[in-house]
CSV table of C-alpha atoms in Angstrom, one decimal:
chain,number,residue,atom,x,y,z
P,1,MET,CA,71.5,16.4,67.8
P,2,LYS,CA,72.3,17.8,71.3
P,3,GLU,CA,73.3,20.8,73.0
P,4,ILE,CA,76.1,20.4,75.6
P,5,LYS,CA,76.6,22.6,78.2
P,6,ALA,CA,79.7,22.8,80.4
P,7,ILE,CA,79.7,25.4,84.1
P,8,VAL,CA,83.3,25.0,84.7
P,9,GLN,CA,86.0,26.9,86.6
P,10,PRO,CA,87.3,29.7,84.2
P,11,PHE,CA,91.1,28.6,84.8
P,12,MET,CA,90.4,25.6,83.6
P,13,VAL,CA,88.9,26.8,80.1
P,14,GLU,CA,92.5,26.7,78.4
P,15,ALA,CA,93.0,23.3,79.0
P,16,ILE,CA,89.1,22.4,77.9
P,17,LEU,CA,89.3,24.2,74.5
P,18,HIS,CA,92.6,22.6,73.5
P,19,ARG,CA,90.9,19.0,74.0
P,20,LEU,CA,87.9,20.6,72.3
P,21,GLU,CA,90.0,21.6,68.9
P,22,ASP,CA,91.4,18.2,68.1
P,23,LEU,CA,87.8,17.0,68.3
P,24,GLU,CA,86.9,19.4,65.5
P,25,ILE,CA,84.2,20.5,66.6
P,26,PRO,CA,81.4,22.7,64.4
P,27,GLY,CA,81.4,25.8,66.8
P,28,LEU,CA,81.0,26.8,70.5
P,29,THR,CA,80.1,29.8,72.5
P,30,LEU,CA,81.6,31.2,75.7
P,31,SER,CA,80.4,33.1,78.7
P,32,GLU,CA,81.0,34.5,81.6
P,33,VAL,CA,78.4,33.1,84.6
P,34,ARG,CA,78.0,33.2,88.4
P,35,GLY,CA,75.9,30.8,90.4
P,36,TRP,CA,76.1,28.7,93.2
P,37,GLY,CA,75.8,24.7,93.8
P,38,ARG,CA,76.4,22.5,96.9
P,39,SER,CA,78.9,24.2,98.4
P,40,ARG,CA,77.3,27.5,97.9
P,41,ALA,CA,80.3,29.3,96.3
P,42,GLU,CA,82.4,27.7,99.2
P,43,GLY,CA,86.2,28.4,98.5
P,44,ALA,CA,85.8,29.6,95.1
P,45,ARG,CA,88.5,31.4,93.6
P,46,GLU,CA,86.7,34.1,92.7
P,47,SER,CA,83.6,35.0,94.0
P,48,VAL,CA,81.0,37.8,94.0
P,49,GLN,CA,78.8,39.5,96.4
P,50,GLU,CA,74.9,40.0,94.9
P,51,ALA,CA,72.1,40.4,96.8
P,52,GLY,CA,73.9,39.5,100.1
P,53,HIS,CA,74.6,35.8,98.8
P,54,ALA,CA,78.4,34.5,97.5
P,55,PHE,CA,78.4,34.0,93.6
P,56,ALA,CA,81.2,31.9,92.1
P,57,LEU,CA,82.6,32.7,88.7
P,58,LYS,CA,82.2,30.4,86.1
P,59,THR,CA,82.5,29.9,82.4
P,60,LYS,CA,79.7,28.5,80.5
P,61,ILE,CA,81.1,26.5,77.8
P,62,GLU,CA,77.8,25.8,74.7
P,63,VAL,CA,77.8,23.6,71.9
P,64,VAL,CA,75.5,22.0,69.0
P,65,VAL,CA,76.6,18.8,67.7
P,66,PRO,CA,75.6,15.5,65.9
P,67,ASP,CA,74.6,12.8,68.3
P,68,ALA,CA,77.4,10.8,67.4
P,69,MET,CA,80.0,13.9,69.0
P,70,VAL,CA,78.7,13.7,72.6
P,71,GLU,CA,80.4,11.1,74.3
P,72,PRO,CA,83.8,12.2,73.3
P,73,ILE,CA,82.9,15.7,73.9
P,74,VAL,CA,81.6,14.7,77.2
P,75,ASP,CA,84.9,13.1,78.2
P,76,ALA,CA,87.3,15.4,76.6
P,77,ILE,CA,85.2,18.3,79.0
P,78,SER,CA,84.8,16.0,82.1
P,79,SER,CA,88.9,15.1,82.1
P,80,ALA,CA,90.2,18.3,81.7
P,81,ALA,CA,87.9,20.2,83.9
P,82,ARG,CA,88.3,17.9,87.0
P,83,THR,CA,90.2,18.6,89.5
P,84,GLY,CA,89.1,16.4,91.8
P,85,ARG,CA,87.9,19.2,94.5
P,86,PRO,CA,84.0,20.9,94.4
P,87,GLY,CA,83.2,23.2,92.4
P,88,ASP,CA,84.6,21.6,89.2
P,89,GLY,CA,81.6,22.5,87.1
P,90,LYS,CA,78.5,20.3,85.6
P,91,ILE,CA,77.5,19.1,82.3
P,92,PHE,CA,74.6,18.9,80.5
P,93,VAL,CA,73.2,17.2,77.2
P,94,SER,CA,69.8,18.2,76.1
P,95,GLY,CA,67.9,17.3,72.6
P,96,VAL,CA,67.7,20.0,70.2
P,97,GLU,CA,65.0,20.0,67.5
P,98,ARG,CA,66.3,22.1,64.8
P,99,ALA,CA,69.2,24.0,64.2
P,100,LEU,CA,69.5,26.8,61.1
P,101,ARG,CA,72.6,28.6,59.7
P,102,ILE,CA,70.9,32.4,59.4
P,103,ARG,CA,73.3,33.3,56.5
P,104,THR,CA,73.0,30.1,54.2
P,105,GLY,CA,69.6,28.8,55.5
P,106,GLU,CA,71.0,25.3,55.7
P,107,GLU,CA,69.1,23.2,58.6
P,108,ASP,CA,70.2,20.6,61.2
P,109,GLU,CA,73.1,18.6,61.2
P,110,ASP,CA,74.3,20.8,58.2
P,111,GLY,CA,73.3,24.6,59.8
P,112,LEU,CA,76.3,23.9,62.5
């Protein structure tokens, strides 16, 4: 199993979700986040000042899936989120050792 984390522009979320719906993913989490990359939030559509620094407002998408679903999901997110301008975001893929559905006790892929 893998965890996919994508940090994307908030205005691209709707297009990304439309692409992900077609892939029948087991679920996802969306979070509002702020941060900076190489451009230090320059040119961000929305930014916030904190402790004297400008942070770009972003959305984080998190999903845990079986290994076979990773590439289609990464492709869907990257193609839907790409504008070609700085600040499009990043995608990270990490291994997941264990998943547990609290309600039923199902584990690993069954727990997704």
